[in-house]
Coordinates of C-alpha atoms in Angstrom, one line a residue:
Chain A
X808 CA -45.3 24.5 -7.9
X809 CA -42.4 22.9 -5.5
X810 CA -45.7 20.8 -4.2
X811 CA -46.5 19.1 -6.8
X812 CA -43.4 18.3 -8.2
X813 CA -42.7 16.3 -5.2
X814 CA -46.1 15.2 -5.4
X815 CA -45.3 13.2 -8.0
X816 CA -42.3 12.4 -8.6
X817 CA -40.9 9.1 -9.5
X818 CA -40.2 6.0 -6.5
X819 CA -39.7 3.0 -8.8
X820 CA -37.3 1.8 -10.6
X821 CA -36.7 -1.6 -11.2
X822 CA -33.8 -3.6 -10.6
X823 CA -34.2 -7.2 -10.5
X824 CA -35.0 -7.9 -13.7
X825 CA -33.4 -4.7 -15.1
X826 CA -32.7 -6.0 -19.0
X827 CA -29.6 -4.3 -18.7
X828 CA -27.0 -4.9 -16.2
X829 CA -24.1 -1.7 -14.7
X830 CA -22.4 -4.8 -14.7
X831 CA -22.0 -8.2 -16.5
X832 CA -20.0 -10.5 -17.3
X833 CA -21.9 -13.1 -18.4
X834 CA -19.1 -16.5 -16.8
X835 CA -19.6 -14.2 -13.6
X836 CA -22.5 -12.5 -13.1
X837 CA -23.9 -8.7 -13.0
X838 CA -24.8 -6.1 -11.1
X839 CA -27.3 -3.6 -11.1
X840 CA -27.6 -0.4 -9.0
X841 CA -29.6 2.3 -8.1
X842 CA -28.5 5.4 -7.0
X843 CA -29.9 9.4 -6.6
X844 CA -28.8 9.6 -11.0
X845 CA -31.1 6.7 -11.8
X846 CA -34.1 7.5 -8.6
X847 CA -34.5 11.4 -8.1
X848 CA -35.8 11.1 -4.7
X849 CA -33.4 9.2 -3.2
X850 CA -31.3 12.1 -2.7
X851 CA -33.8 13.0 0.0
X852 CA -33.8 10.3 1.6
X853 CA -29.7 10.0 1.0
X854 CA -30.5 5.6 0.3
X855 CA -29.5 3.2 -2.8
X856 CA -29.7 -0.2 -3.8
X857 CA -27.9 -2.7 -5.3
X858 CA -28.8 -5.6 -7.2
X859 CA -26.2 -8.7 -7.6
X860 CA -26.7 -12.3 -9.2
X861 CA -24.0 -14.5 -9.0
X862 CA -22.7 -17.2 -11.7
X863 CA -21.8 -20.1 -9.1
X864 CA -17.7 -19.9 -7.9
X865 CA -17.5 -16.4 -9.5
X866 CA -15.5 -14.2 -7.2
X867 CA -16.3 -10.0 -6.3
X868 CA -13.3 -9.0 -5.2
X869 CA -12.2 -7.0 -1.8
X870 CA -14.0 -4.2 -2.2
X871 CA -15.6 -1.0 0.4
X872 CA -18.2 0.7 0.5
X873 CA -16.1 3.8 0.9
X874 CA -19.0 7.2 2.3
X875 CA -22.3 4.1 3.4
X876 CA -22.6 1.6 5.5
X877 CA -24.7 -1.4 3.7
X878 CA -27.1 -4.4 4.8
X879 CA -26.5 -7.2 2.0
X880 CA -30.3 -9.2 2.3
X881 CA -29.8 -12.7 0.7
X882 CA -32.8 -14.1 -1.6
X883 CA -31.8 -17.2 -3.7
X884 CA -29.0 -19.6 -3.7
X885 CA -26.0 -19.4 -0.4
X886 CA -22.6 -17.5 -0.7
X887 CA -19.3 -17.4 1.7
X888 CA -18.7 -14.3 2.8
X889 CA -15.8 -12.6 4.1
X890 CA -15.7 -9.1 6.1
X891 CA -12.5 -7.3 7.4
X892 CA -12.1 -4.1 9.5
X893 CA -9.4 -2.4 10.5
X894 CA -7.3 -3.9 12.2
X895 CA -7.4 -6.2 9.4
X896 CA -8.9 -8.7 11.4
X897 CA -11.8 -11.3 9.9
X898 CA -15.2 -10.7 12.0
X899 CA -17.8 -12.4 8.9
X900 CA -17.0 -15.5 7.1
X901 CA -19.9 -17.8 7.1
X902 CA -22.5 -18.4 4.0
X903 CA -24.8 -15.6 3.6
X904 CA -28.6 -17.9 2.3
X905 CA -31.9 -16.7 1.5
X906 CA -33.3 -14.2 3.8
X907 CA -30.4 -13.7 5.8
X908 CA -29.1 -10.2 6.3
X909 CA -25.9 -9.4 6.8
X910 CA -24.0 -5.7 7.1
X911 CA -21.0 -4.3 5.7
X912 CA -20.2 -1.2 7.9
X913 CA -18.9 1.6 5.8
X914 CA -14.5 1.2 4.9
X915 CA -14.5 -2.6 5.8
X916 CA -13.2 -4.6 2.5
X917 CA -15.7 -7.7 2.3
X918 CA -15.8 -10.1 -0.8
X919 CA -18.2 -12.7 -1.0
X920 CA -17.9 -16.5 -3.6
X921 CA -21.3 -17.7 -4.9
X922 CA -21.3 -21.6 -3.5
X923 CA -24.1 -22.6 -5.5
X924 CA -25.8 -22.0 -9.1
X925 CA -27.1 -18.9 -8.2
X926 CA -25.9 -16.4 -5.6
X927 CA -28.3 -13.5 -5.3
X928 CA -29.0 -10.5 -3.3
X929 CA -30.1 -7.1 -2.5
X930 CA -27.7 -4.3 -0.6
X931 CA -30.1 -1.2 0.8
X932 CA -26.9 1.8 1.1
X933 CA -27.4 4.5 3.2
X934 CA -26.3 7.1 0.1
X935 CA -27.5 8.2 -2.5
X936 CA -24.3 8.4 -4.4
X937 CA -22.3 5.3 -2.7
X938 CA -19.4 4.7 -4.3
X939 CA -16.9 1.4 -4.0
X940 CA -13.5 1.1 -3.8
X941 CA -12.1 -2.1 -5.0
X942 CA -8.9 -3.8 -3.2
X943 CA -8.0 -6.1 -6.4
X944 CA -8.6 -6.2 -10.2
X945 CA -8.3 -3.5 -12.8
X946 CA -8.9 -0.2 -11.9
X947 CA -8.3 -1.2 -8.3
X948 CA -6.7 1.6 -5.7
X949 CA -3.9 -0.8 -6.0
X950 CA -3.5 -0.6 -10.2
X951 CA -3.9 3.6 -9.5
X952 CA -0.4 3.5 -7.8
X953 CA 3.1 4.2 -8.9
X954 CA 4.8 1.2 -9.4
X955 CA 7.1 2.0 -7.3
X956 CA 4.9 3.0 -4.3
X957 CA 3.1 -0.3 -4.5
X958 CA 6.6 -2.2 -4.3
X959 CA 8.0 -0.6 -2.4
X960 CA 4.7 -0.8 0.5
X961 CA 4.3 -4.5 0.1
X962 CA 8.3 -5.7 0.0
X963 CA 8.3 -6.9 -3.2
X964 CA 10.3 -7.1 -6.7
X965 CA 9.2 -4.6 -9.2
X966 CA 8.3 -8.1 -11.2
X967 CA 6.4 -8.5 -8.6
X968 CA 4.2 -5.8 -7.4
X969 CA 4.0 -5.6 -12.0
X970 CA 2.1 -9.5 -11.5
X971 CA 0.0 -7.3 -8.5
X972 CA -1.1 -4.3 -11.1
X973 CA -1.5 -6.3 -13.7
X974 CA -2.4 -10.2 -13.6
X975 CA -6.3 -10.1 -12.9
X976 CA -8.0 -8.8 -16.2
X977 CA -11.5 -8.4 -14.7
X978 CA -13.0 -5.3 -13.3
X979 CA -15.4 -6.6 -9.8
X980 CA -17.0 -10.1 -11.4
X981 CA -13.7 -12.8 -11.3
X982 CA -15.7 -16.0 -13.2
X983 CA -14.4 -19.5 -12.5
X984 CA -11.2 -20.8 -12.6
X985 CA -11.2 -23.3 -15.2
X986 CA -11.3 -26.9 -13.1
X987 CA -14.1 -25.1 -11.4
X988 CA -16.0 -24.5 -13.9
X989 CA -15.0 -28.2 -14.8
X990 CA -16.1 -29.5 -11.3
X991 CA -19.3 -28.3 -11.2
X992 CA -19.7 -29.6 -14.7
Chain B
X206 CA -22.2 11.8 21.6
X207 CA -22.7 11.5 24.9
X208 CA -24.7 14.6 26.6
X209 CA -23.2 17.6 27.3
X210 CA -20.3 17.3 25.7
X211 CA -19.3 20.3 24.6
X212 CA -20.7 22.6 28.0
X213 CA -16.6 23.5 28.7
X214 CA -16.7 25.2 31.8
X215 CA -11.7 24.8 30.6
X216 CA -10.6 24.5 27.7
X217 CA -6.7 23.2 27.4
X218 CA -4.1 23.8 24.9
X219 CA -3.1 19.6 24.3
X220 CA 0.5 18.1 23.1
X221 CA -0.3 14.4 22.1
X222 CA -0.2 12.7 23.9
X223 CA 0.5 8.6 21.5
X224 CA 3.8 8.1 19.9
X225 CA 4.0 5.4 17.4
X226 CA 7.4 5.5 15.8
X227 CA 7.9 3.0 11.9
X228 CA 11.5 1.9 10.2
X229 CA 10.7 5.7 8.2
X230 CA 9.1 8.0 10.9
X231 CA 6.8 9.1 13.2
X232 CA 3.5 9.1 13.9
X233 CA 1.8 11.7 16.6
X234 CA -1.2 11.8 18.1
X235 CA -3.6 13.8 20.2
X236 CA -6.3 11.5 22.7
X237 CA -9.5 11.8 20.1
X238 CA -11.4 11.4 23.2
X239 CA -10.8 14.4 25.1
X240 CA -13.8 16.1 25.5
X241 CA -12.6 19.5 23.1
X242 CA -12.0 17.2 20.2
X243 CA -15.2 14.7 20.5
X244 CA -16.8 18.6 20.8
X245 CA -15.5 19.1 18.1
X246 CA -16.0 15.9 16.0
X247 CA -12.6 15.2 14.9
X248 CA -8.7 13.7 15.8
X249 CA -6.0 15.3 15.0
X250 CA -2.4 14.3 14.6
X251 CA 0.9 14.7 13.4
X252 CA 2.9 12.9 11.4
X253 CA 7.1 13.0 10.4
X254 CA 8.6 11.6 7.3
X255 CA 13.3 11.1 7.1
X256 CA 14.9 10.9 4.2
X257 CA 13.4 8.6 1.5
X258 CA 10.3 7.7 3.8
X259 CA 7.0 6.5 2.4
X260 CA 4.3 6.6 4.3
X261 CA 2.2 3.6 3.4
X262 CA -1.4 3.9 1.6
X263 CA -4.5 4.3 4.2
X264 CA -7.7 5.5 3.5
X265 CA -10.3 6.8 6.3
X266 CA -13.1 7.0 7.7
X267 CA -14.2 10.7 7.1
X268 CA -12.4 13.0 5.8
X269 CA -8.9 14.3 6.0
X270 CA -7.5 17.8 5.9
X271 CA -3.2 18.4 5.9
X272 CA -0.7 21.1 6.5
X273 CA 2.4 20.7 5.3
X274 CA 4.2 22.3 8.8
X275 CA 8.1 21.4 7.0
X276 CA 9.3 19.5 3.7
X277 CA 9.0 18.7 0.5
X278 CA 8.0 15.4 -1.1
X279 CA 5.5 13.1 -3.9
X280 CA 2.0 12.3 -2.8
X281 CA -1.1 10.7 -4.5
X282 CA -4.6 10.3 -3.6
X283 CA -6.2 7.2 -5.2
X284 CA -9.6 8.1 -6.7
X285 CA -11.4 4.5 -6.7
X286 CA -12.7 4.9 -9.5
X287 CA -11.0 7.5 -11.8
X288 CA -9.1 6.9 -14.6
X289 CA -5.0 6.0 -14.7
X290 CA -3.7 9.5 -16.1
X291 CA 0.0 9.1 -15.3
X292 CA 1.6 6.9 -17.5
X293 CA 4.8 5.7 -18.6
X294 CA 6.1 6.9 -22.2
X295 CA 6.5 4.7 -24.7
X296 CA 9.4 3.6 -26.8
X297 CA 10.3 1.5 -30.1
X298 CA 8.0 -0.2 -31.1
X299 CA 10.2 -3.6 -30.5
X300 CA 10.6 -2.5 -27.0
X301 CA 7.8 -1.4 -26.5
X302 CA 6.2 -5.1 -27.1
X303 CA 8.8 -6.6 -24.4
X304 CA 8.1 -3.6 -21.5
X305 CA 5.7 -3.6 -19.1
X306 CA 4.4 0.4 -19.4
X307 CA 3.2 1.5 -15.9
X308 CA 0.7 3.7 -15.0
X309 CA -1.5 5.5 -12.1
X310 CA -2.9 8.6 -11.0
X311 CA -2.3 12.3 -11.5
X312 CA 1.1 12.3 -8.5
X313 CA 1.4 15.8 -6.6
X314 CA 4.6 17.7 -5.8
X315 CA 3.6 18.9 -1.8
X316 CA 5.6 21.8 -0.1
X317 CA 5.9 24.1 3.2
X318 CA 3.2 25.8 4.2
X319 CA 0.3 23.4 1.4
X320 CA -3.1 21.8 2.5
X321 CA -4.2 18.9 1.1
X322 CA -7.4 17.2 1.4
X323 CA -8.5 14.2 1.6
X324 CA -11.7 12.3 0.6
X325 CA -12.9 10.2 3.6
X326 CA -12.4 6.6 1.8
X327 CA -10.0 7.6 -0.6
X328 CA -6.1 6.1 -0.3
X329 CA -3.9 8.4 0.4
X330 CA 0.5 8.0 0.2
X331 CA 3.3 10.4 1.1
X332 CA 6.7 10.1 0.2
X333 CA 9.6 12.9 1.5
X334 CA 12.0 12.7 -1.5
X335 CA 14.4 15.4 0.5
X336 CA 16.8 15.8 3.4
X337 CA 14.8 18.0 5.3
X338 CA 12.3 16.0 7.0
X339 CA 9.1 16.2 6.4
X340 CA 6.0 17.1 9.9
X341 CA 3.1 17.7 8.6
X342 CA -0.4 17.7 11.0
X343 CA -3.5 16.4 10.1
X344 CA -6.5 16.9 11.2
X345 CA -9.8 13.7 10.5
X346 CA -13.4 15.6 10.6
X347 CA -14.8 13.1 12.4
X348 CA -17.9 14.8 13.3
X349 CA -19.3 14.9 9.4
X350 CA -21.5 13.5 8.1
X351 CA -19.4 11.4 5.7
X352 CA -18.1 9.9 8.3
X353 CA -21.0 6.7 9.1
X354 CA -19.4 5.0 12.3
X355 CA -19.0 6.3 15.1
X356 CA -16.1 9.4 17.1
X357 CA -13.3 7.5 16.4
X358 CA -10.7 7.8 13.5
X359 CA -9.9 4.4 11.9
X360 CA -7.1 4.5 9.6
X361 CA -7.5 1.2 7.3
X362 CA -4.3 0.1 6.0
X363 CA -3.1 -1.4 3.0
X364 CA -0.3 -2.7 4.0
X365 CA 1.8 -3.5 6.7
X366 CA 1.1 -4.6 10.2
X367 CA 1.3 -2.2 12.4
X368 CA 0.0 -0.3 15.7
X369 CA -3.1 2.1 14.1
X370 CA -2.6 4.9 15.1
X371 CA -6.0 5.4 16.7
X372 CA -5.9 2.2 18.1
X373 CA -5.7 2.3 21.5
X374 CA -8.3 5.0 22.5
X375 CA -10.7 2.4 20.6
X376 CA -9.9 0.3 23.2
X377 CA -10.1 2.4 26.1
X378 CA -13.7 3.9 24.3
X379 CA -14.9 0.5 24.1
X380 CA -13.4 -1.3 27.1
X381 CA -11.7 -4.1 24.3
X382 CA -8.9 -5.8 25.3
X383 CA -6.1 -6.7 22.8
X384 CA -6.9 -8.4 19.8
X385 CA -4.1 -11.2 18.1
X386 CA -4.2 -9.7 15.0
X387 CA -4.7 -5.9 15.6
X388 CA -3.0 -3.9 13.7
X389 CA -2.2 -5.5 10.3
X390 CA -3.8 -5.3 7.0
X391 CA -7.0 -4.8 5.4
X392 CA -5.6 -7.8 3.5
X393 CA -5.2 -9.3 6.4
X394 CA -8.5 -10.8 7.6
X395 CA -9.3 -12.4 4.3
X396 CA -8.7 -15.5 3.2
X397 CA -5.3 -17.1 1.2
X398 CA -7.2 -18.7 -1.4
X399 CA -10.0 -15.4 -1.2
X400 CA -7.1 -13.2 -2.6
X401 CA -5.4 -15.1 -4.9
X402 CA -8.1 -15.8 -7.1
X403 CA -9.4 -12.1 -7.0
X404 CA -5.5 -11.3 -7.8
X405 CA -4.5 -14.3 -9.8
X406 CA -1.0 -14.0 -8.0
X407 CA 0.9 -16.4 -5.9
X408 CA 0.9 -18.0 -2.3
X409 CA 4.6 -15.8 -1.6
X410 CA 3.2 -12.6 -3.4
X411 CA -0.5 -13.3 -1.5
X412 CA 1.1 -13.5 2.4
X413 CA 3.5 -10.0 1.9
X414 CA 0.2 -8.0 0.7
X415 CA -1.4 -10.2 4.0
X416 CA 2.0 -9.0 6.3
X417 CA 3.3 -12.5 6.4
X418 CA 7.0 -12.2 5.3
X419 CA 9.7 -12.2 8.6
X420 CA 10.8 -8.7 8.2
X421 CA 7.6 -7.6 8.0
X422 CA 8.0 -4.8 11.1
X423 CA 8.4 -1.7 9.6
X424 CA 5.7 0.2 10.2
X425 CA 3.0 2.6 8.9
X426 CA 5.9 4.5 7.7
X427 CA 8.8 3.1 5.1
X428 CA 12.6 3.5 4.0
X429 CA 12.6 3.4 0.4
X430 CA 16.3 1.9 -0.3
X431 CA 17.5 4.4 -3.3
X432 CA 14.5 6.0 -3.1
X433 CA 11.0 6.1 -5.1
X434 CA 11.2 6.1 -9.3
X435 CA 8.2 7.8 -10.2
X436 CA 6.0 8.8 -13.0
X437 CA 5.4 13.2 -12.6
X438 CA 5.9 16.7 -14.5
X439 CA 9.7 18.2 -13.6
X440 CA 9.4 21.0 -11.0
X441 CA 8.8 24.7 -12.3
X442 CA 10.7 27.0 -11.0
X443 CA 9.1 30.5 -10.7
X444 CA 10.0 33.8 -13.0
X445 CA 12.4 31.3 -15.1
X446 CA 11.2 31.4 -18.2
X447 CA 14.0 29.6 -19.8
X448 CA 13.4 26.6 -17.8
X449 CA 9.2 27.5 -18.9
X450 CA 10.0 27.0 -21.6
X451 CA 11.7 23.6 -21.0
X452 CA 8.6 22.5 -18.9
X453 CA 6.7 23.4 -21.4
X454 CA 8.2 20.8 -24.1
X455 CA 8.8 18.1 -21.0
X456 CA 4.6 18.8 -19.5
X457 CA 3.5 17.2 -23.1
X458 CA 5.4 14.4 -22.1
X459 CA 6.0 13.7 -19.1
X460 CA 9.5 11.3 -18.0
X461 CA 10.0 9.0 -15.6
X462 CA 12.4 10.6 -12.8
X463 CA 15.1 8.4 -12.8
X464 CA 18.2 8.1 -15.4
X465 CA 17.2 5.4 -16.7
X466 CA 13.4 6.8 -17.1
X467 CA 16.3 9.3 -20.0
X468 CA 16.5 7.4 -22.6
X469 CA 13.8 7.1 -24.4
X470 CA 11.5 9.7 -25.9
X471 CA 8.3 9.2 -27.4
X472 CA 7.2 8.5 -31.1
X473 CA 5.1 11.0 -32.6
X474 CA 1.8 9.2 -34.2
X475 CA 0.7 11.1 -37.4
X476 CA -2.6 8.7 -37.2
X477 CA -5.8 9.1 -36.2

């Protein structure tokens, strides 16, 4: 019966040391998510989670959670985070270090850059099928707009709009620049 | 929400009470703090787009339903993570190497009487390519479970530094003083170096993105000089067999709208 199904529901999944991350770039880091697709009981709870690990100077491009609030808890290392509200105001521009938590409300834009060799975090999200929208890089919302709409929207020449649409080949995690890599070595 | 919000003894038919003019049109809003709207958990606005006016892309913290009262034009709703399914056609291989081929997500045509559904957090833009002004009534369902913020409708603009249509009520609600940067776009709060790294573009483009250029006071609706060139299939006229046949031919090869676009025809590949 139904109660037996509920009683034996799978309640555990490991995202901290998963050998198969959802997003991976050896030079930038990895991100793993658990949603109700991975752990069906989360559909009931309407929650999901994300675990991320960033290399030094790697960047998570500006993005926002479409349908969830998010609480980011730093596990290891430190990173610089910026969060922007709907008025374009910077509501957080600072370091997040191990043991601290930062709330990022739904639709607020956030970006992060790792300041230590390895910045690791877990983010709790208040939707079991959370989705993010990227504001930069491949498959970002800018990429998904027609070229002329981008040019008119940002008051750019068409060749500048092209650069905006195509210059960053990365999706979410951007590796450090060569100069930053050399400096940290 | 406050108690007894829906204990309404009297209802009123309301007109919009706030008006923001832009270079290419007008946005009017009804006060979402009015008890009627608070009870229903919705916010209402009315947008007027003049010819060649583009409503700059924005997203909202709640789902929207838009009714087109008058006019017709183009709109796009960006579904984050979905593929760009509208592509410019290929030209000869030599020219192809040099030329940038644009691609983007689906673009739709709207006309009078249409309802447009916009999911929470999805980016919307609209454009009027006709002489008749477009008038669109938009309802934002702030009481939806998809909105995990408070009941204030919020617009997150990707560009410009215009006043937000619901910002005034946000201030009233929170008793908050006007901040120096209020009315800027979602990129303007990031530091330049973050954006330069994230987008891999120069400072000039970042400044434009952040609305720092001097002439950046055109508002949420801008005029597009010479009109937009968008990849769309030709519009179908009902009842015309010949045109339908032509459409069918063209639909296999969406072409870029404008003279320049008509020149090239795709090379057909027989390879697998």
